[in-house]
Coordinates of N, CA, C and O in Angstrom, one line a residue:
X1 N -107.8 175.0 13.4 CA -108.8 174.0 13.1 C -110.1 174.6 12.8 O -110.5 175.6 13.4
X2 N -110.8 174.1 11.7 CA -112.1 174.6 11.3 C -113.1 174.4 12.4 O -113.1 173.4 13.1
X3 N -114.1 175.3 12.6 CA -115.1 175.1 13.5 C -116.4 175.6 13.0 O -116.5 176.7 12.3
X4 N -117.5 174.8 13.1 CA -118.8 175.2 12.7 C -119.7 174.7 13.9 O -119.3 174.2 14.9
X5 N -121.0 174.9 13.7 CA -122.0 174.6 14.8 C -121.9 173.1 15.1 O -122.0 172.7 16.3
X6 N -121.7 172.2 14.1 CA -121.7 170.8 14.4 C -120.4 170.4 15.2 O -120.5 169.7 16.1
X7 N -119.3 170.9 14.7 CA -118.0 170.6 15.4 C -118.0 171.2 16.9 O -117.5 170.5 17.8
X8 N -118.7 172.3 17.1 CA -118.8 172.9 18.4 C -119.7 172.0 19.3 O -119.4 171.7 20.5
X9 N -120.8 171.4 18.7 CA -121.6 170.5 19.5 C -120.9 169.3 19.9 O -120.9 168.8 21.0
X10 N -120.2 168.7 18.9 CA -119.4 167.5 19.2 C -118.3 167.7 20.2 O -118.2 166.9 21.2
X11 N -117.7 168.9 20.1 CA -116.6 169.2 21.1 C -117.3 169.4 22.5 O -116.7 169.0 23.5
X12 N -118.4 170.0 22.6 CA -119.1 170.2 23.9 C -119.4 168.9 24.6 O -119.5 168.9 25.8
X13 N -119.6 167.8 23.8 CA -119.9 166.5 24.4 C -118.6 165.7 24.7 O -118.8 164.6 25.2
X14 N -117.5 166.2 24.3 CA -116.3 165.3 24.3 C -115.8 164.9 25.7 O -115.1 163.9 25.8
X15 N -116.3 165.6 26.8 CA -115.9 165.2 28.1 C -116.8 164.1 28.7 O -116.5 163.6 29.8
X16 N -117.9 163.8 28.1 CA -118.8 162.8 28.5 C -118.3 161.4 28.3 O -117.5 161.2 27.4
X17 N -118.7 160.5 29.2 CA -118.3 159.1 28.9 C -118.8 158.6 27.5 O -119.8 159.1 27.1
X18 N -118.0 157.8 26.8 CA -118.4 157.5 25.4 C -119.8 157.0 25.2 O -120.4 157.4 24.3
X19 N -120.3 156.1 26.1 CA -121.7 155.6 25.9 C -122.7 156.7 26.1 O -123.7 156.7 25.3
X20 N -122.5 157.6 27.0 CA -123.5 158.7 27.2 C -123.4 159.6 26.0 O -124.4 160.1 25.5
X21 N -122.2 159.9 25.6 CA -121.9 160.8 24.5 C -122.6 160.3 23.2 O -123.3 161.0 22.5
X22 N -122.4 159.0 22.9 CA -123.0 158.4 21.8 C -124.5 158.4 21.8 O -125.2 158.8 20.8
X23 N -125.1 158.1 23.0 CA -126.6 158.2 23.2 C -127.1 159.6 22.9 O -128.1 159.8 22.2
X24 N -126.4 160.6 23.5 CA -126.9 162.0 23.4 C -126.8 162.4 22.0 O -127.8 163.0 21.4
X25 N -125.7 162.2 21.3 CA -125.5 162.6 19.9 C -126.5 161.9 19.0 O -127.1 162.5 18.1
X26 N -126.7 160.6 19.2 CA -127.6 159.8 18.4 C -129.0 160.3 18.5 O -129.8 160.4 17.5
X27 N -129.5 160.6 19.7 CA -130.8 161.1 19.9 C -131.0 162.5 19.3 O -132.0 162.8 18.7
X28 N -130.0 163.3 19.5 CA -130.0 164.7 19.0 C -130.1 164.7 17.4 O -131.0 165.3 16.8
X29 N -129.2 163.9 16.8 CA -129.2 163.9 15.4 C -130.4 163.1 14.8 O -130.9 163.4 13.7
X30 N -130.9 162.2 15.6 CA -132.2 161.5 15.2 C -133.4 162.4 15.2 O -134.3 162.2 14.4
X31 N -133.3 163.4 16.0 CA -134.4 164.4 15.9 C -134.3 165.4 14.7 O -135.2 165.8 14.1
X32 N -133.0 165.7 14.4 CA -132.7 166.6 13.3 C -133.1 165.9 11.9 O -133.6 166.5 11.0
X33 N -132.7 164.6 11.8 CA -132.9 163.8 10.6 C -133.8 162.6 11.1 O -133.2 161.6 11.5
X34 N -135.1 162.7 11.0 CA -136.0 161.7 11.6 C -135.8 160.3 11.1 O -135.9 159.3 11.8
X35 N -135.4 160.1 9.8 CA -135.2 158.8 9.3 C -134.0 158.1 10.0 O -134.0 156.9 10.3
X36 N -133.0 158.9 10.3 CA -131.8 158.3 11.0 C -132.2 157.9 12.4 O -131.8 156.9 12.9
X37 N -133.1 158.7 13.0 CA -133.6 158.3 14.3 C -134.5 157.1 14.3 O -134.3 156.2 15.2
X38 N -135.3 157.0 13.3 CA -136.2 155.8 13.2 C -135.3 154.5 13.0 O -135.7 153.4 13.4
X39 N -134.2 154.7 12.2 CA -133.3 153.5 12.0 C -132.5 153.2 13.2 O -131.8 152.1 13.2
X40 N -132.5 154.1 14.2 CA -131.7 153.9 15.4 C -130.2 153.8 15.1 O -129.5 153.0 15.7
X41 N -129.7 154.6 14.2 CA -128.3 154.7 13.9 C -127.6 155.3 15.1 O -128.1 156.3 15.7
X42 N -126.5 154.7 15.5 CA -125.7 155.2 16.6 C -124.4 155.9 16.1 O -123.7 155.3 15.2
X43 N -124.1 157.0 16.7 CA -122.9 157.7 16.3 C -121.8 157.3 17.3 O -121.9 157.6 18.5
X44 N -120.8 156.7 16.8 CA -119.7 156.1 17.7 C -118.5 157.1 17.8 O -118.0 157.3 18.8
X45 N -118.2 157.7 16.6 CA -117.0 158.6 16.6 C -117.3 159.7 15.6 O -117.8 159.4 14.5
X46 N -117.1 160.9 16.0 CA -117.3 162.1 15.1 C -116.1 163.0 15.2 O -115.8 163.5 16.3
X47 N -115.4 163.2 14.1 CA -114.3 164.2 14.0 C -114.3 164.7 12.6 O -115.0 164.1 11.7
X48 N -113.6 165.8 12.3 CA -113.6 166.3 10.9 C -113.0 165.4 9.9 O -113.3 165.6 8.7
X49 N -112.2 164.4 10.3 CA -111.6 163.5 9.3 C -112.2 162.1 9.3 O -111.9 161.3 8.4
X50 N -113.1 161.8 10.3 CA -113.6 160.5 10.4 C -114.9 160.4 11.2 O -115.0 161.0 12.3
X51 N -115.9 159.7 10.6 CA -117.2 159.5 11.3 C -117.5 158.0 11.3 O -117.4 157.4 10.2
X52 N -117.8 157.5 12.4 CA -118.2 156.0 12.6 C -119.6 155.9 13.1 O -119.9 156.5 14.1
X53 N -120.4 155.2 12.4 CA -121.8 155.0 12.8 C -122.2 153.5 12.7 O -121.5 152.8 11.9
X54 N -123.1 153.1 13.5 CA -123.5 151.7 13.5 C -125.0 151.6 13.5 O -125.8 152.5 13.8
X55 N -125.5 150.4 13.0 CA -126.9 150.1 13.0 C -127.0 148.6 13.5 O -126.3 147.8 13.0
X56 N -127.9 148.4 14.4 CA -128.1 147.0 14.9 C -129.0 146.3 13.9 O -129.7 146.9 13.1
X57 N -128.9 145.0 13.9 CA -129.8 144.2 13.1 C -131.1 144.0 13.8 O -131.4 142.9 14.2
X58 N -131.8 145.1 14.0 CA -133.1 145.0 14.7 C -134.3 144.8 13.7 O -134.2 145.2 12.5
X59 N -135.3 144.3 14.2 CA -136.5 143.9 13.4 C -137.0 144.9 12.4 O -137.2 144.6 11.3
X60 N -137.1 146.2 12.9 CA -137.6 147.2 12.0 C -136.7 147.5 10.8 O -137.2 148.1 9.8
X61 N -135.4 147.1 10.8 CA -134.5 147.4 9.7 C -134.1 146.1 9.0 O -133.2 146.1 8.2
X62 N -134.8 145.0 9.2 CA -134.5 143.8 8.5 C -135.2 143.6 7.2 O -136.3 144.1 7.0
X63 N -134.6 142.8 6.4 CA -135.2 142.3 5.1 C -135.9 141.0 5.3 O -136.1 140.6 6.5
X64 N -136.4 140.4 4.3 CA -137.2 139.2 4.4 C -136.4 138.0 4.8 O -137.0 136.9 5.2
X65 N -135.0 138.0 4.9 CA -134.2 136.9 5.4 C -133.5 137.2 6.7 O -132.6 136.5 7.1
X66 N -134.0 138.3 7.4 CA -133.5 138.6 8.8 C -132.2 139.3 8.8 O -131.6 139.4 9.9
X67 N -131.8 139.9 7.7 CA -130.5 140.6 7.7 C -130.8 142.1 7.6 O -132.0 142.5 7.3
X68 N -129.8 143.0 7.8 CA -130.0 144.4 7.7 C -130.5 144.7 6.2 O -129.8 144.2 5.3
X69 N -131.6 145.4 6.1 CA -132.1 145.7 4.8 C -131.2 146.5 3.9 O -130.4 147.3 4.4
X70 N -131.2 146.3 2.6 CA -130.3 147.0 1.7 C -130.4 148.5 1.8 O -129.4 149.2 1.8
X71 N -131.7 149.0 2.0 CA -131.8 150.5 2.1 C -131.2 151.0 3.5 O -130.7 152.1 3.5
X72 N -131.3 150.2 4.5 CA -130.7 150.5 5.8 C -129.2 150.6 5.7 O -128.6 151.5 6.3
X73 N -128.6 149.7 4.9 CA -127.2 149.7 4.7 C -126.8 151.0 3.9 O -125.8 151.6 4.3
X74 N -127.5 151.3 2.9 CA -127.2 152.5 2.1 C -127.4 153.8 3.0 O -126.6 154.7 3.0
X75 N -128.4 153.8 3.9 CA -128.7 154.9 4.8 C -127.5 155.0 5.8 O -127.0 156.1 6.1
X76 N -126.9 153.9 6.2 CA -125.8 153.9 7.1 C -124.6 154.6 6.5 O -124.0 155.5 7.0
X77 N -124.3 154.2 5.2 CA -123.2 154.8 4.5 C -123.4 156.3 4.2 O -122.5 157.1 4.3
X78 N -124.6 156.6 3.8 CA -125.0 158.0 3.5 C -124.9 158.8 4.8 O -124.4 160.0 4.7
X79 N -125.3 158.3 5.9 CA -125.2 159.1 7.2 C -123.8 159.3 7.5 O -123.4 160.5 7.9
X80 N -122.9 158.3 7.5 CA -121.5 158.5 7.8 C -120.8 159.5 6.9 O -120.2 160.4 7.4
X81 N -121.1 159.4 5.6 CA -120.4 160.3 4.7 C -121.0 161.7 4.8 O -120.2 162.7 4.7
X82 N -122.3 161.8 5.0 CA -122.9 163.2 5.1 C -122.4 163.9 6.4 O -122.2 165.1 6.3
X83 N -122.3 163.2 7.5 CA -121.8 163.8 8.7 C -120.4 164.2 8.7 O -120.0 165.3 9.2
X84 N -119.5 163.4 8.0 CA -118.1 163.9 7.9 C -118.0 165.1 7.0 O -117.2 166.0 7.3
X85 N -118.9 165.2 6.0 CA -118.9 166.4 5.2 C -119.4 167.6 6.0 O -118.8 168.7 6.0
X86 N -120.5 167.4 6.8 CA -121.0 168.5 7.6 C -120.1 169.0 8.7 O -120.2 170.1 9.1
X87 N -119.1 168.1 9.1 CA -118.1 168.6 10.1 C -117.1 169.6 9.5 O -116.4 170.2 10.2
X88 N -117.1 169.7 8.1 CA -116.1 170.5 7.5 C -116.6 171.7 6.7 O -115.7 172.5 6.4
X89 N -117.8 171.8 6.4 CA -118.3 173.0 5.7 C -118.6 174.1 6.7 O -118.9 173.9 7.8
X90 N -118.5 175.4 6.2 CA -118.8 176.5 7.1 C -120.4 176.5 7.3 O -121.1 175.9 6.6
X91 N -120.8 177.2 8.4 CA -122.2 177.2 8.7 C -123.0 177.9 7.6 O -124.2 177.8 7.6
X92 N -122.4 178.6 6.7 CA -123.0 179.3 5.6 C -123.3 178.4 4.4 O -123.9 178.8 3.4
X93 N -122.9 177.1 4.5 CA -123.0 176.1 3.4 C -123.9 175.0 3.9 O -124.2 174.7 5.1
X94 N -124.4 174.3 2.9 CA -125.2 173.1 3.1 C -124.6 172.0 2.3 O -124.1 172.2 1.2
X95 N -124.7 170.7 2.8 CA -124.2 169.6 2.0 C -125.4 168.8 1.4 O -126.5 168.8 2.0
X96 N -125.1 168.3 0.2 CA -126.2 167.6 -0.5 C -125.5 166.4 -1.2 O -124.5 166.5 -1.8
X97 N -126.2 165.2 -1.1 CA -125.6 164.1 -1.8 C -126.0 164.2 -3.3 O -127.1 164.6 -3.6
X98 N -125.0 164.0 -4.2 CA -125.3 164.0 -5.6 C -125.5 162.7 -6.2 O -126.4 162.5 -7.1
X99 N -124.8 161.7 -5.7 CA -125.1 160.3 -6.2 C -124.5 159.3 -5.1 O -123.6 159.6 -4.4
X100 N -125.2 158.2 -5.1 CA -124.7 157.1 -4.3 C -124.8 155.8 -5.1 O -125.7 155.6 -5.9
X101 N -123.8 155.0 -5.0 CA -123.7 153.7 -5.7 C -123.4 152.7 -4.6 O -122.5 152.8 -3.8
X102 N -124.2 151.6 -4.5 CA -124.0 150.6 -3.6 C -124.0 149.2 -4.3 O -124.9 148.9 -5.0
X103 N -122.9 148.5 -4.2 CA -122.8 147.2 -4.8 C -122.9 146.1 -3.6 O -122.1 146.2 -2.6
X104 N -123.8 145.2 -3.7 CA -124.0 144.2 -2.7 C -123.2 143.0 -3.1 O -123.4 142.4 -4.1
X105 N -122.2 142.6 -2.2 CA -121.2 141.6 -2.5 C -121.6 140.2 -1.9 O -121.2 139.2 -2.5
X106 N -122.2 140.2 -0.7 CA -122.5 139.0 -0.1 C -123.6 139.2 1.1 O -123.8 140.4 1.5
X107 N -124.2 138.2 1.6 CA -125.1 138.3 2.7 C -124.4 138.9 3.9 O -123.2 138.8 4.1
X108 N -125.1 139.6 4.8 CA -124.6 140.2 5.9 C -124.7 139.3 7.2 O -125.5 138.4 7.2
X109 N -123.9 139.7 8.2 CA -124.0 139.0 9.5 C -124.1 140.0 10.6 O -123.1 140.7 10.9
X110 N -125.2 140.1 11.2 CA -125.4 141.0 12.4 C -125.4 142.5 12.1 O -125.8 142.9 11.0
X111 N -125.0 143.2 13.1 CA -124.9 144.7 13.0 C -123.9 145.1 12.0 O -123.0 144.4 11.6
X112 N -124.1 146.4 11.6 CA -123.3 147.0 10.5 C -122.6 148.2 11.1 O -123.2 149.0 11.9
X113 N -121.4 148.5 10.6 CA -120.6 149.7 10.9 C -120.2 150.4 9.6 O -119.6 149.7 8.8
X114 N -120.3 151.7 9.6 CA -119.8 152.5 8.5 C -118.8 153.4 9.0 O -119.0 154.1 10.0
X115 N -117.6 153.5 8.3 CA -116.6 154.4 8.6 C -116.3 155.3 7.4 O -115.9 154.8 6.3
X116 N -116.6 156.6 7.5 CA -116.3 157.6 6.5 C -115.1 158.4 6.8 O -115.0 158.9 8.0
X117 N -114.3 158.7 5.8 CA -113.1 159.5 6.1 C -112.9 160.5 5.0 O -113.4 160.3 3.8
X118 N -112.3 161.6 5.3 CA -111.9 162.6 4.4 C -110.4 162.9 4.5 O -109.8 162.8 5.6
X119 N -109.7 163.2 3.4 CA -108.3 163.5 3.4 C -108.2 165.0 3.9 O -109.2 165.8 3.8
X120 N -107.0 165.4 4.3 CA -106.8 166.8 4.6 C -107.0 167.7 3.4 O -107.5 168.8 3.6
X121 N -106.7 167.2 2.2 CA -106.9 168.0 1.0 C -108.4 168.2 0.8 O -108.9 169.3 0.5
X122 N -109.3 167.2 1.0 CA -110.7 167.4 0.9 C -111.2 168.3 1.9 O -112.1 169.2 1.6
X123 N -110.8 168.2 3.2 CA -111.2 169.1 4.2 C -110.8 170.6 3.9 O -111.7 171.4 4.0
X124 N -109.6 170.8 3.4 CA -109.2 172.2 3.1 C -110.1 172.7 1.9 O -110.5 173.9 2.0
X125 N -110.4 171.9 1.0 CA -111.2 172.4 -0.2 C -112.6 172.8 0.3 O -113.1 173.8 0.0
X126 N -113.2 172.0 1.2 CA -114.5 172.3 1.8 C -114.5 173.6 2.6 O -115.4 174.4 2.6
X127 N -113.4 173.8 3.3 CA -113.3 174.9 4.3 C -113.0 176.2 3.6 O -113.2 177.3 4.1
X128 N -112.5 176.1 2.3 CA -112.0 177.3 1.6 C -112.7 177.6 0.3 O -112.3 178.5 -0.4
X129 N -113.7 176.8 0.0 CA -114.5 177.0 -1.3 C -116.0 177.2 -1.0 O -116.5 176.5 -0.1
X130 N -116.6 178.1 -1.7 CA -118.0 178.3 -1.6 C -118.9 177.1 -2.0 O -120.0 176.9 -1.5
X131 N -118.3 176.4 -3.0 CA -119.1 175.2 -3.5 C -118.1 174.3 -4.1 O -117.0 174.6 -4.5
X132 N -118.5 173.0 -4.2 CA -117.7 172.0 -4.8 C -118.3 170.6 -4.6 O -119.4 170.5 -4.1
X133 N -117.6 169.6 -5.0 CA -118.0 168.3 -4.8 C -116.8 167.3 -4.5 O -115.7 167.6 -5.0
X134 N -117.1 166.2 -3.9 CA -116.0 165.3 -3.6 C -116.6 163.9 -3.3 O -117.7 163.8 -2.8
X135 N -115.8 162.9 -3.7 CA -116.2 161.5 -3.4 C -115.7 161.2 -2.0 O -114.5 161.5 -1.6
X136 N -116.6 160.8 -1.1 CA -116.2 160.5 0.3 C -116.0 159.0 0.5 O -116.8 158.2 0.1
X137 N -114.8 158.7 1.0 CA -114.4 157.3 1.2 C -115.3 156.7 2.3 O -115.4 157.3 3.4
X138 N -115.9 155.6 2.1 CA -116.7 154.9 3.2 C -116.5 153.4 3.1 O -116.5 152.8 2.0
X139 N -116.3 152.8 4.2 CA -116.3 151.3 4.3 C -117.4 150.9 5.2 O -117.5 151.4 6.3
X140 N -118.1 149.9 4.8 CA -119.2 149.3 5.6 C -118.9 147.9 5.8 O -118.7 147.1 4.9
X141 N -118.9 147.5 7.1 CA -118.6 146.1 7.5 C -119.7 145.6 8.4 O -120.5 146.4 9.0
X142 N -119.7 144.3 8.5 CA -120.7 143.6 9.4 C -119.9 143.0 10.6 O -118.7 143.3 10.7
X143 N -120.6 142.3 11.4 CA -120.0 141.7 12.6 C -118.9 140.8 12.3 O -118.0 140.5 13.2
X144 N -118.8 140.2 11.1 CA -117.6 139.4 10.7 C -116.4 140.2 10.5 O -115.3 139.6 10.4
X145 N -116.5 141.5 10.3 CA -115.4 142.3 10.0 C -115.2 142.5 8.5 O -114.4 143.3 8.0
X146 N -116.0 141.8 7.7 CA -115.9 141.9 6.3 C -116.9 142.9 5.7 O -117.8 143.4 6.4
X147 N -116.7 143.3 4.5 CA -117.5 144.4 3.8 C -118.5 143.7 2.9 O -118.1 143.4 1.8
X148 N -119.7 143.5 3.3 CA -120.7 142.9 2.4 C -121.2 143.8 1.3 O -121.8 143.4 0.3
X149 N -120.9 145.1 1.4 CA -121.2 146.1 0.4 C -120.0 147.0 0.1 O -119.2 147.2 1.0
X150 N -120.0 147.5 -1.1 CA -119.0 148.5 -1.5 C -119.8 149.8 -1.9 O -120.8 149.6 -2.7
X151 N -119.4 150.9 -1.4 CA -120.2 152.1 -1.7 C -119.3 153.2 -2.3 O -118.1 153.3 -2.0
X152 N -120.0 154.1 -3.1 CA -119.4 155.3 -3.7 C -120.4 156.4 -3.4 O -121.5 156.3 -3.9
X153 N -119.9 157.4 -2.6 CA -120.8 158.5 -2.3 C -120.2 159.8 -2.7 O -119.2 160.2 -2.3
X154 N -120.9 160.5 -3.7 CA -120.5 161.8 -4.2 C -121.3 162.8 -3.5 O -122.6 162.9 -3.6
X155 N -120.6 163.7 -2.8 CA -121.3 164.8 -2.0 C -120.9 166.1 -2.6 O -119.8 166.3 -3.1
X156 N -121.8 167.1 -2.5 CA -121.5 168.5 -2.9 C -121.8 169.4 -1.7 O -122.5 169.0 -0.8
X157 N -121.2 170.6 -1.8 CA -121.6 171.6 -0.8 C -121.8 172.9 -1.6 O -121.2 173.1 -2.7
X158 N -122.7 173.7 -1.1 CA -123.0 175.0 -1.8 C -123.4 176.0 -0.7 O -124.0 175.6 0.3
X159 N -123.2 177.2 -0.9 CA -123.6 178.3 0.0 C -125.1 178.3 0.1 O -125.8 178.1 -0.9
X160 N -125.7 178.4 1.3 CA -127.1 178.3 1.5 C -127.8 179.4 0.7 O -128.9 179.1 0.1
X161 N -127.2 180.6 0.5 CA -127.9 181.6 -0.2 C -128.0 181.3 -1.7 O -128.9 181.7 -2.4
X162 N -127.0 180.5 -2.2 CA -127.0 180.1 -3.6 C -128.1 179.0 -3.8 O -128.7 179.0 -4.9
X163 N -128.4 178.2 -2.8 CA -129.4 177.2 -2.9 C -130.8 177.9 -3.1 O -131.6 177.4 -3.9
X164 N -131.0 178.9 -2.3 CA -132.3 179.6 -2.3 C -132.5 180.2 -3.7 O -133.6 180.3 -4.2
X165 N -131.4 180.8 -4.3 CA -131.6 181.4 -5.6 C -131.9 180.4 -6.7 O -132.6 180.8 -7.7
X166 N -131.4 179.2 -6.6 CA -131.6 178.2 -7.6 C -133.0 177.5 -7.5 O -133.4 176.7 -8.4
X167 N -133.7 177.7 -6.4 CA -135.0 176.9 -6.2 C -136.2 177.8 -6.6 O -136.1 178.8 -7.0

């Protein structure tokens, strides 16, 4: 199994009770990515093939009609897909979102959950290539269990030293 700093951190917390683990990882990642911390995104499940994150329908993330704001929903999907990518690239690489598309299908109800997944083929490609790109599957649902939005997230990875050369 592939191992990088992120997977080692997740594994180190695996023996903690789920609620403590979620709180610890959420606070840690919220410090690394301040916007994620401000949105109070919770990390429910983290593995190389699946990441589950949630956001409550709290006042700071609401739109004008009391629902989770469109940008907060996009952030939730981007966070889930980005973290599943980060679980699979070597420490010598960085992940970057290339494009995101969000279609809003209906009003939301309550809290939101995003589930991002990678196939074994996608994981192998990331673990064995210096750079590349892939569409990451993500489903975002609300408390009704329905998907009020549909997302398409295209992510890339590149060696950190190549990123420095291109900037």
